[in-house]
Amino acid sequence: MKKRILKFNLAILLLSILFGMFIFQVEQYSRDKVTDFFRYTDSYSPVKKTKKLKK
């Protein structure tokens, strides 16, 4: 009985670690995509100050 519970807990731990690694990779990928997007667009770049349009 205890071995089955231990195996179940180890499986949950392994799955949670793999899921955390997957989420981290997706976050890194999306962050790289956002920085690439801002690097190639001058109109809305967080690095450069945007000029305010006068109405």
PQR file with spaces between the fields and no chain letter, atoms N, CA, C, O and H, PARSE charges and radii, in Angstrom:
ATOM       1  N    MET     1       0.831   -1.198    0.000 -0.4000 1.5000
ATOM       2  CA   MET     1       0.000    0.000    0.000 -0.0000 2.0000
ATOM       3  C    MET     1       0.872    1.257    0.000  0.5500 1.7000
ATOM       4  O    MET     1       0.624    2.197   -0.756 -0.5500 1.4000
ATOM       5  N    LYS     2       1.901    1.260    0.864 -0.4000 1.5000
ATOM       6  CA   LYS     2       2.755    2.448    0.939 -0.0000 2.0000
ATOM       7  C    LYS     2       3.573    2.625   -0.334  0.5500 1.7000
ATOM       8  O    LYS     2       3.827    3.753   -0.757 -0.5500 1.4000
ATOM       9  H    LYS     2       2.102    0.497    1.478  0.4000 1.0000
ATOM      10  N    LYS     3       3.988    1.517   -0.948 -0.4000 1.5000
ATOM      11  CA   LYS     3       4.780    1.635   -2.183 -0.0000 2.0000
ATOM      12  C    LYS     3       3.954    2.267   -3.294  0.5500 1.7000
ATOM      13  O    LYS     3       4.464    3.064   -4.082 -0.5500 1.4000
ATOM      14  H    LYS     3       3.782    0.601   -0.605  0.4000 1.0000
ATOM      15  N    ARG     4       2.678    1.910   -3.351 -0.4000 1.5000
ATOM      16  CA   ARG     4       1.821    2.463   -4.396 -0.0000 2.0000
ATOM      17  C    ARG     4       1.635    3.972   -4.188  0.5500 1.7000
ATOM      18  O    ARG     4       1.658    4.741   -5.149 -0.5500 1.4000
ATOM      19  H    ARG     4       2.264    1.263   -2.711  0.4000 1.0000
ATOM      20  N    ILE     5       1.453    4.383   -2.949 -0.4000 1.5000
ATOM      21  CA   ILE     5       1.313    5.816   -2.650 -0.0000 2.0000
ATOM      22  C    ILE     5       2.612    6.541   -2.971  0.5500 1.7000
ATOM      23  O    ILE     5       2.588    7.648   -3.509 -0.5500 1.4000
ATOM      24  H    ILE     5       1.434    3.758   -2.168  0.4000 1.0000
ATOM      25  N    LEU     6       3.742    5.929   -2.646 -0.4000 1.5000
ATOM      26  CA   LEU     6       5.044    6.544   -2.924 -0.0000 2.0000
ATOM      27  C    LEU     6       5.262    6.693   -4.426  0.5500 1.7000
ATOM      28  O    LEU     6       5.726    7.737   -4.884 -0.5500 1.4000
ATOM      29  H    LEU     6       3.762    5.029   -2.209  0.4000 1.0000
ATOM      30  N    LYS     7       4.931    5.660   -5.193 -0.4000 1.5000
ATOM      31  CA   LYS     7       5.066    5.748   -6.653 -0.0000 2.0000
ATOM      32  C    LYS     7       4.150    6.825   -7.217  0.5500 1.7000
ATOM      33  O    LYS     7       4.539    7.565   -8.121 -0.5500 1.4000
ATOM      34  H    LYS     7       4.554    4.812   -4.821  0.4000 1.0000
ATOM      35  N    PHE     8       2.938    6.915   -6.687 -0.4000 1.5000
ATOM      36  CA   PHE     8       1.983    7.928   -7.146 -0.0000 2.0000
ATOM      37  C    PHE     8       2.519    9.330   -6.858  0.5500 1.7000
ATOM      38  O    PHE     8       2.436   10.215   -7.709 -0.5500 1.4000
ATOM      39  H    PHE     8       2.621    6.315   -5.953  0.4000 1.0000
ATOM      40  N    ASN     9       3.071    9.531   -5.655 -0.4000 1.5000
ATOM      41  CA   ASN     9       3.630   10.839   -5.305 -0.0000 2.0000
ATOM      42  C    ASN     9       4.839   11.174   -6.169  0.5500 1.7000
ATOM      43  O    ASN     9       5.009   12.324   -6.574 -0.5500 1.4000
ATOM      44  H    ASN     9       3.139    8.811   -4.964  0.4000 1.0000
ATOM      45  N    LEU    10       5.674   10.193   -6.454 -0.4000 1.5000
ATOM      46  CA   LEU    10       6.840   10.435   -7.312 -0.0000 2.0000
ATOM      47  C    LEU    10       6.408   10.782   -8.730  0.5500 1.7000
ATOM      48  O    LEU    10       7.014   11.638   -9.374 -0.5500 1.4000
ATOM      49  H    LEU    10       5.537    9.259   -6.125  0.4000 1.0000
ATOM      50  N    ALA    11       5.362   10.120   -9.218 -0.4000 1.5000
ATOM      51  CA   ALA    11       4.866   10.423  -10.564 -0.0000 2.0000
ATOM      52  C    ALA    11       4.313   11.841  -10.620  0.5500 1.7000
ATOM      53  O    ALA    11       4.553   12.563  -11.587 -0.5500 1.4000
ATOM      54  H    ALA    11       4.869    9.425   -8.695  0.4000 1.0000
ATOM      55  N    ILE    12       3.575   12.243   -9.591 -0.4000 1.5000
ATOM      56  CA   ILE    12       3.040   13.611   -9.554 -0.0000 2.0000
ATOM      57  C    ILE    12       4.181   14.618   -9.494  0.5500 1.7000
ATOM      58  O    ILE    12       4.134   15.645  -10.171 -0.5500 1.4000
ATOM      59  H    ILE    12       3.380   11.656   -8.805  0.4000 1.0000
ATOM      60  N    LEU    13       5.200   14.337   -8.693 -0.4000 1.5000
ATOM      61  CA   LEU    13       6.354   15.235   -8.588 -0.0000 2.0000
ATOM      62  C    LEU    13       7.064   15.368   -9.926  0.5500 1.7000
ATOM      63  O    LEU    13       7.422   16.472  -10.335 -0.5500 1.4000
ATOM      64  H    LEU    13       5.238   13.503   -8.143  0.4000 1.0000
ATOM      65  N    LEU    14       7.269   14.251  -10.606 -0.4000 1.5000
ATOM      66  CA   LEU    14       7.942   14.280  -11.906 -0.0000 2.0000
ATOM      67  C    LEU    14       7.119   15.057  -12.930  0.5500 1.7000
ATOM      68  O    LEU    14       7.663   15.865  -13.683 -0.5500 1.4000
ATOM      69  H    LEU    14       6.979   13.354  -10.274  0.4000 1.0000
ATOM      70  N    LEU    15       5.819   14.813  -12.957 -0.4000 1.5000
ATOM      71  CA   LEU    15       4.960   15.534  -13.899 -0.0000 2.0000
ATOM      72  C    LEU    15       4.937   17.029  -13.605  0.5500 1.7000
ATOM      73  O    LEU    15       4.931   17.840  -14.532 -0.5500 1.4000
ATOM      74  H    LEU    15       5.378   14.157  -12.346  0.4000 1.0000
ATOM      75  N    SER    16       4.925   17.403  -12.336 -0.4000 1.5000
ATOM      76  CA   SER    16       4.907   18.831  -12.003 -0.0000 2.0000
ATOM      77  C    SER    16       6.226   19.493  -12.386  0.5500 1.7000
ATOM      78  O    SER    16       6.231   20.641  -12.830 -0.5500 1.4000
ATOM      79  H    SER    16       4.930   16.745  -11.584  0.4000 1.0000
ATOM      80  N    ILE    17       7.343   18.790  -12.221 -0.4000 1.5000
ATOM      81  CA   ILE    17       8.643   19.348  -12.633 -0.0000 2.0000
ATOM      82  C    ILE    17       8.683   19.529  -14.145  0.5500 1.7000
ATOM      83  O    ILE    17       9.129   20.567  -14.633 -0.5500 1.4000
ATOM      84  H    ILE    17       7.339   17.858  -11.859  0.4000 1.0000
ATOM      85  N    LEU    18       8.225   18.532  -14.884 -0.4000 1.5000
ATOM      86  CA   LEU    18       8.210   18.638  -16.345 -0.0000 2.0000
ATOM      87  C    LEU    18       7.289   19.758  -16.805  0.5500 1.7000
ATOM      88  O    LEU    18       7.614   20.484  -17.744 -0.5500 1.4000
ATOM      89  H    LEU    18       7.863   17.688  -14.487  0.4000 1.0000
ATOM      90  N    PHE    19       6.147   19.900  -16.151 -0.4000 1.5000
ATOM      91  CA   PHE    19       5.205   20.962  -16.510 -0.0000 2.0000
ATOM      92  C    PHE    19       5.813   22.331  -16.226  0.5500 1.7000
ATOM      93  O    PHE    19       5.651   23.260  -17.017 -0.5500 1.4000
ATOM      94  H    PHE    19       5.884   19.310  -15.387  0.4000 1.0000
ATOM      95  N    GLY    20       6.511   22.457  -15.100 -0.4000 1.5000
ATOM      96  CA   GLY    20       7.180   23.715  -14.769 -0.0000 2.0000
ATOM      97  C    GLY    20       8.259   24.064  -15.775  0.5500 1.7000
ATOM      98  O    GLY    20       8.402   25.227  -16.152 -0.5500 1.4000
ATOM      99  H    GLY    20       6.642   21.702  -14.457  0.4000 1.0000
ATOM     100  N    MET    21       9.023   23.070  -16.216 -0.4000 1.5000
ATOM     101  CA   MET    21      10.057   23.314  -17.227 -0.0000 2.0000
ATOM     102  C    MET    21       9.419   23.746  -18.541  0.5500 1.7000
ATOM     103  O    MET    21       9.938   24.632  -19.219 -0.5500 1.4000
ATOM     104  H    MET    21       8.907   22.125  -15.910  0.4000 1.0000
ATOM     105  N    PHE    22       8.302   23.131  -18.905 -0.4000 1.5000
ATOM     106  CA   PHE    22       7.602   23.492  -20.140 -0.0000 2.0000
ATOM     107  C    PHE    22       7.108   24.933  -20.080  0.5500 1.7000
ATOM     108  O    PHE    22       7.269   25.689  -21.039 -0.5500 1.4000
ATOM     109  H    PHE    22       7.880   22.411  -18.354  0.4000 1.0000
ATOM     110  N    ILE    23       6.509   25.312  -18.956 -0.4000 1.5000
ATOM     111  CA   ILE    23       6.011   26.684  -18.798 -0.0000 2.0000
ATOM     112  C    ILE    23       7.173   27.668  -18.881  0.5500 1.7000
ATOM     113  O    ILE    23       7.045   28.727  -19.496 -0.5500 1.4000
ATOM     114  H    ILE    23       6.378   24.698  -18.177  0.4000 1.0000
ATOM     115  N    PHE    24       8.310   27.327  -18.264 -0.4000 1.5000
ATOM     116  CA   PHE    24       9.474   28.217  -18.292 -0.0000 2.0000
ATOM     117  C    PHE    24       9.984   28.398  -19.715  0.5500 1.7000
ATOM     118  O    PHE    24      10.337   29.511  -20.104 -0.5500 1.4000
ATOM     119  H    PHE    24       8.414   26.467  -17.764  0.4000 1.0000
ATOM     120  N    GLN    25      10.028   27.317  -20.501 -0.4000 1.5000
ATOM     121  CA   GLN    25      10.492   27.409  -21.884 -0.0000 2.0000
ATOM     122  C    GLN    25       9.556   28.278  -22.719  0.5500 1.7000
ATOM     123  O    GLN    25      10.015   29.096  -23.516 -0.5500 1.4000
ATOM     124  H    GLN    25       9.740   26.413  -20.185  0.4000 1.0000
ATOM     125  N    VAL    26       8.246   28.104  -22.540 -0.4000 1.5000
ATOM     126  CA   VAL    26       7.276   28.909  -23.284 -0.0000 2.0000
ATOM     127  C    VAL    26       7.423   30.377  -22.916  0.5500 1.7000
ATOM     128  O    VAL    26       7.327   31.250  -23.778 -0.5500 1.4000
ATOM     129  H    VAL    26       7.873   27.439  -21.893  0.4000 1.0000
ATOM     130  N    GLU    27       7.659   30.651  -21.628 -0.4000 1.5000
ATOM     131  CA   GLU    27       7.818   32.035  -21.182 -0.0000 2.0000
ATOM     132  C    GLU    27       9.073   32.655  -21.793  0.5500 1.7000
ATOM     133  O    GLU    27       9.043   33.806  -22.229 -0.5500 1.4000
ATOM     134  H    GLU    27       7.738   29.941  -20.927  0.4000 1.0000
ATOM     135  N    GLN    28      10.173   31.906  -21.828 -0.4000 1.5000
ATOM     136  CA   GLN    28      11.408   32.406  -22.444 -0.0000 2.0000
ATOM     137  C    GLN    28      11.187   32.693  -23.927  0.5500 1.7000
ATOM     138  O    GLN    28      11.625   33.723  -24.439 -0.5500 1.4000
ATOM     139  H    GLN    28      10.197   30.971  -21.474  0.4000 1.0000
ATOM     140  N    TYR    29      10.500   31.769  -24.619 -0.4000 1.5000
ATOM     141  CA   TYR    29      10.255   31.928  -26.050 -0.0000 2.0000
ATOM     142  C    TYR    29       9.411   33.167  -26.319  0.5500 1.7000
ATOM     143  O    TYR    29       9.715   33.948  -27.220 -0.5500 1.4000
ATOM     144  H    TYR    29      10.144   30.932  -24.203  0.4000 1.0000
ATOM     145  N    SER    30       8.339   33.347  -25.528 -0.4000 1.5000
ATOM     146  CA   SER    30       7.472   34.498  -25.770 -0.0000 2.0000
ATOM     147  C    SER    30       8.190   35.793  -25.420  0.5500 1.7000
ATOM     148  O    SER    30       7.970   36.811  -26.076 -0.5500 1.4000
ATOM     149  H    SER    30       8.091   32.712  -24.796  0.4000 1.0000
ATOM     150  N    ARG    31       9.049   35.778  -24.395 -0.4000 1.5000
ATOM     151  CA   ARG    31       9.789   36.982  -24.037 -0.0000 2.0000
ATOM     152  C    ARG    31      10.768   37.346  -25.156  0.5500 1.7000
ATOM     153  O    ARG    31      10.926   38.524  -25.479 -0.5500 1.4000
ATOM     154  H    ARG    31       9.228   34.951  -23.862  0.4000 1.0000
ATOM     155  N    ASP    32      11.422   36.348  -25.746 -0.4000 1.5000
ATOM     156  CA   ASP    32      12.328   36.614  -26.871 -0.0000 2.0000
ATOM     157  C    ASP    32      11.560   37.172  -28.060  0.5500 1.7000
ATOM     158  O    ASP    32      12.035   38.089  -28.730 -0.5500 1.4000
ATOM     159  H    ASP    32      11.294   35.392  -25.483  0.4000 1.0000
ATOM     160  N    LYS    33      10.374   36.628  -28.328 -0.4000 1.5000
ATOM     161  CA   LYS    33       9.570   37.124  -29.447 -0.0000 2.0000
ATOM     162  C    LYS    33       9.170   38.579  -29.226  0.5500 1.7000
ATOM     163  O    LYS    33       9.200   39.380  -30.160 -0.5500 1.4000
ATOM     164  H    LYS    33       9.988   35.883  -27.783  0.4000 1.0000
ATOM     165  N    VAL    34       8.796   38.924  -27.995 -0.4000 1.5000
ATOM     166  CA   VAL    34       8.379   40.296  -27.697 -0.0000 2.0000
ATOM     167  C    VAL    34       9.556   41.251  -27.854  0.5500 1.7000
ATOM     168  O    VAL    34       9.398   42.341  -28.405 -0.5500 1.4000
ATOM     169  H    VAL    34       8.772   38.273  -27.236  0.4000 1.0000
ATOM     170  N    THR    35      10.741   40.851  -27.372 -0.4000 1.5000
ATOM     171  CA   THR    35      11.897   41.746  -27.512 -0.0000 2.0000
ATOM     172  C    THR    35      12.293   41.894  -28.976  0.5500 1.7000
ATOM     173  O    THR    35      12.704   42.977  -29.393 -0.5500 1.4000
ATOM     174  H    THR    35      10.869   39.966  -26.925  0.4000 1.0000
ATOM     175  N    ASP    36      12.177   40.829  -29.764 -0.4000 1.5000
ATOM     176  CA   ASP    36      12.455   40.943  -31.202 -0.0000 2.0000
ATOM     177  C    ASP    36      11.456   41.881  -31.869  0.5500 1.7000
ATOM     178  O    ASP    36      11.831   42.689  -32.719 -0.5500 1.4000
ATOM     179  H    ASP    36      11.842   39.949  -29.426  0.4000 1.0000
ATOM     180  N    PHE    37      10.190   41.775  -31.486 -0.4000 1.5000
ATOM     181  CA   PHE    37       9.163   42.645  -32.064 -0.0000 2.0000
ATOM     182  C    PHE    37       9.463   44.103  -31.744  0.5500 1.7000
ATOM     183  O    PHE    37       9.369   44.963  -32.620 -0.5500 1.4000
ATOM     184  H    PHE    37       9.885   41.119  -30.795  0.4000 1.0000
ATOM     185  N    PHE    38       9.824   44.387  -30.491 -0.4000 1.5000
ATOM     186  CA   PHE    38      10.108   45.769  -30.118 -0.0000 2.0000
ATOM     187  C    PHE    38      11.410   46.256  -30.741  0.5500 1.7000
ATOM     188  O    PHE    38      11.573   47.453  -30.979 -0.5500 1.4000
ATOM     189  H    PHE    38       9.901   43.688  -29.780  0.4000 1.0000
ATOM     190  N    ARG    39      12.329   45.350  -31.006 -0.4000 1.5000
ATOM     191  CA   ARG    39      13.596   45.758  -31.607 -0.0000 2.0000
ATOM     192  C    ARG    39      13.386   46.219  -33.047  0.5500 1.7000
ATOM     193  O    ARG    39      14.064   47.134  -33.515 -0.5500 1.4000
ATOM     194  H    ARG    39      12.197   44.378  -30.814  0.4000 1.0000
ATOM     195  N    TYR    40      12.448   45.587  -33.748 -0.4000 1.5000
ATOM     196  CA   TYR    40      12.258   45.913  -35.163 -0.0000 2.0000
ATOM     197  C    TYR    40      11.182   46.958  -35.411  0.5500 1.7000
ATOM     198  O    TYR    40      10.993   47.380  -36.552 -0.5500 1.4000
ATOM     199  H    TYR    40      11.897   44.844  -33.368  0.4000 1.0000
ATOM     200  N    THR    41      10.475   47.386  -34.375 -0.4000 1.5000
ATOM     201  CA   THR    41       9.488   48.443  -34.576 -0.0000 2.0000
ATOM     202  C    THR    41       9.950   49.685  -33.841  0.5500 1.7000
ATOM     203  O    THR    41      10.110   49.669  -32.621 -0.5500 1.4000
ATOM     204  H    THR    41      10.629   47.044  -33.448  0.4000 1.0000
ATOM     205  N    ASP    42      10.164   50.756  -34.577 -0.4000 1.5000
ATOM     206  CA   ASP    42      10.591   52.005  -33.958 -0.0000 2.0000
ATOM     207  C    ASP    42       9.409   52.798  -33.426  0.5500 1.7000
ATOM     208  O    ASP    42       9.569   53.643  -32.545 -0.5500 1.4000
ATOM     209  H    ASP    42      10.034   50.769  -35.569  0.4000 1.0000
ATOM     210  N    SER    43       8.226   52.530  -33.956 -0.4000 1.5000
ATOM     211  CA   SER    43       7.077   53.347  -33.577 -0.0000 2.0000
ATOM     212  C    SER    43       6.668   53.097  -32.125  0.5500 1.7000
ATOM     213  O    SER    43       6.195   54.012  -31.450 -0.5500 1.4000
ATOM     214  H    SER    43       8.096   51.844  -34.671  0.4000 1.0000
ATOM     215  N    TYR    44       6.844   51.885  -31.646 -0.4000 1.5000
ATOM     216  CA   TYR    44       6.448   51.593  -30.265 -0.0000 2.0000
ATOM     217  C    TYR    44       7.554   50.798  -29.599  0.5500 1.7000
ATOM     218  O    TYR    44       7.396   49.609  -29.326 -0.5500 1.4000
ATOM     219  H    TYR    44       7.228   51.142  -32.194  0.4000 1.0000
ATOM     220  N    SER    45       8.649   51.442  -29.344 -0.4000 1.5000
ATOM     221  CA   SER    45       9.782   50.769  -28.732 -0.0000 2.0000
ATOM     222  C    SER    45       9.911   51.213  -27.279  0.5500 1.7000
ATOM     223  O    SER    45       9.899   52.412  -27.004 -0.5500 1.4000
ATOM     224  H    SER    45       8.777   52.408  -29.566  0.4000 1.0000
ATOM     225  N    PRO    46      10.031   50.276  -26.348 -0.5600 1.5000
ATOM     226  CA   PRO    46      10.172   50.685  -24.946  0.2800 2.0000
ATOM     227  C    PRO    46      11.531   51.314  -24.652  0.5500 1.7000
ATOM     228  O    PRO    46      11.698   51.982  -23.632 -0.5500 1.4000
ATOM     229  N    VAL    47      12.503   51.103  -25.542 -0.4000 1.5000
ATOM     230  CA   VAL    47      13.835   51.652  -25.319 -0.0000 2.0000
ATOM     231  C    VAL    47      13.858   53.130  -25.695  0.5500 1.7000
ATOM     232  O    VAL    47      14.335   53.970  -24.932 -0.5500 1.4000
ATOM     233  H    VAL    47      12.367   50.560  -26.371  0.4000 1.0000
ATOM     234  N    LYS    48      13.338   53.433  -26.875 -0.4000 1.5000
ATOM     235  CA   LYS    48      13.320   54.827  -27.329 -0.0000 2.0000
ATOM     236  C    LYS    48      12.061   55.516  -26.829  0.5500 1.7000
ATOM     237  O    LYS    48      11.013   54.884  -26.696 -0.5500 1.4000
ATOM     238  H    LYS    48      12.951   52.751  -27.495  0.4000 1.0000
ATOM     239  N    LYS    49      12.160   56.802  -26.553 -0.4000 1.5000
ATOM     240  CA   LYS    49      10.970   57.551  -26.147 -0.0000 2.0000
ATOM     241  C    LYS    49      10.148   57.856  -27.392  0.5500 1.7000
ATOM     242  O    LYS    49      10.667   58.330  -28.402 -0.5500 1.4000
ATOM     243  H    LYS    49      13.011   57.315  -26.661  0.4000 1.0000
ATOM     244  N    THR    50       8.878   57.577  -27.296 -0.4000 1.5000
ATOM     245  CA   THR    50       8.010   57.836  -28.446 -0.0000 2.0000
ATOM     246  C    THR    50       7.622   59.307  -28.473  0.5500 1.7000
ATOM     247  O    THR    50       7.440   59.940  -27.433 -0.5500 1.4000
ATOM     248  H    THR    50       8.456   57.192  -26.475  0.4000 1.0000
ATOM     249  N    LYS    51       7.501   59.830  -29.675 -0.4000 1.5000
ATOM     250  CA   LYS    51       7.086   61.223  -29.823 -0.0000 2.0000
ATOM     251  C    LYS    51       5.569   61.287  -29.722  0.5500 1.7000
ATOM     252  O    LYS    51       4.858   60.537  -30.392 -0.5500 1.4000
ATOM     253  H    LYS    51       7.649   59.315  -30.519  0.4000 1.0000
ATOM     254  N    LYS    52       5.084   62.184  -28.883 -0.4000 1.5000
ATOM     255  CA   LYS    52       3.636   62.321  -28.734 -0.0000 2.0000
ATOM     256  C    LYS    52       3.092   63.148  -29.889  0.5500 1.7000
ATOM     257  O    LYS    52       3.635   64.198  -30.233 -0.5500 1.4000
ATOM     258  H    LYS    52       5.661   62.793  -28.338  0.4000 1.0000
ATOM     259  N    LEU    53       2.023   62.659  -30.473 -0.4000 1.5000
ATOM     260  CA   LEU    53       1.399   63.367  -31.586 -0.0000 2.0000
ATOM     261  C    LEU    53       0.490   64.456  -31.048  0.5500 1.7000
ATOM     262  O    LEU    53      -0.334   64.219  -30.165 -0.5500 1.4000
ATOM     263  H    LEU    53       1.583   61.806  -30.194  0.4000 1.0000
ATOM     264  N    LYS    54       0.651   65.651  -31.591 -0.4000 1.5000
ATOM     265  CA   LYS    54      -0.202   66.765  -31.158 -0.0000 2.0000
ATOM     266  C    LYS    54      -1.484   66.746  -31.974  0.5500 1.7000
ATOM     267  O    LYS    54      -1.455   66.617  -33.198 -0.5500 1.4000
ATOM     268  H    LYS    54       1.320   65.844  -32.308  0.4000 1.0000
ATOM     269  N    LYS    55      -2.593   66.873  -31.289 -0.4000 1.5000
ATOM     270  CA   LYS    55      -3.887   66.863  -31.983 -0.0000 2.0000
ATOM     271  C    LYS    55      -4.277   68.259  -32.403  0.5500 1.7000
ATOM     272  O    LYS    55      -5.336   68.451  -33.001 -0.5500 1.4000
ATOM     273  H    LYS    55      -2.616   66.977  -30.295  0.4000 1.0000
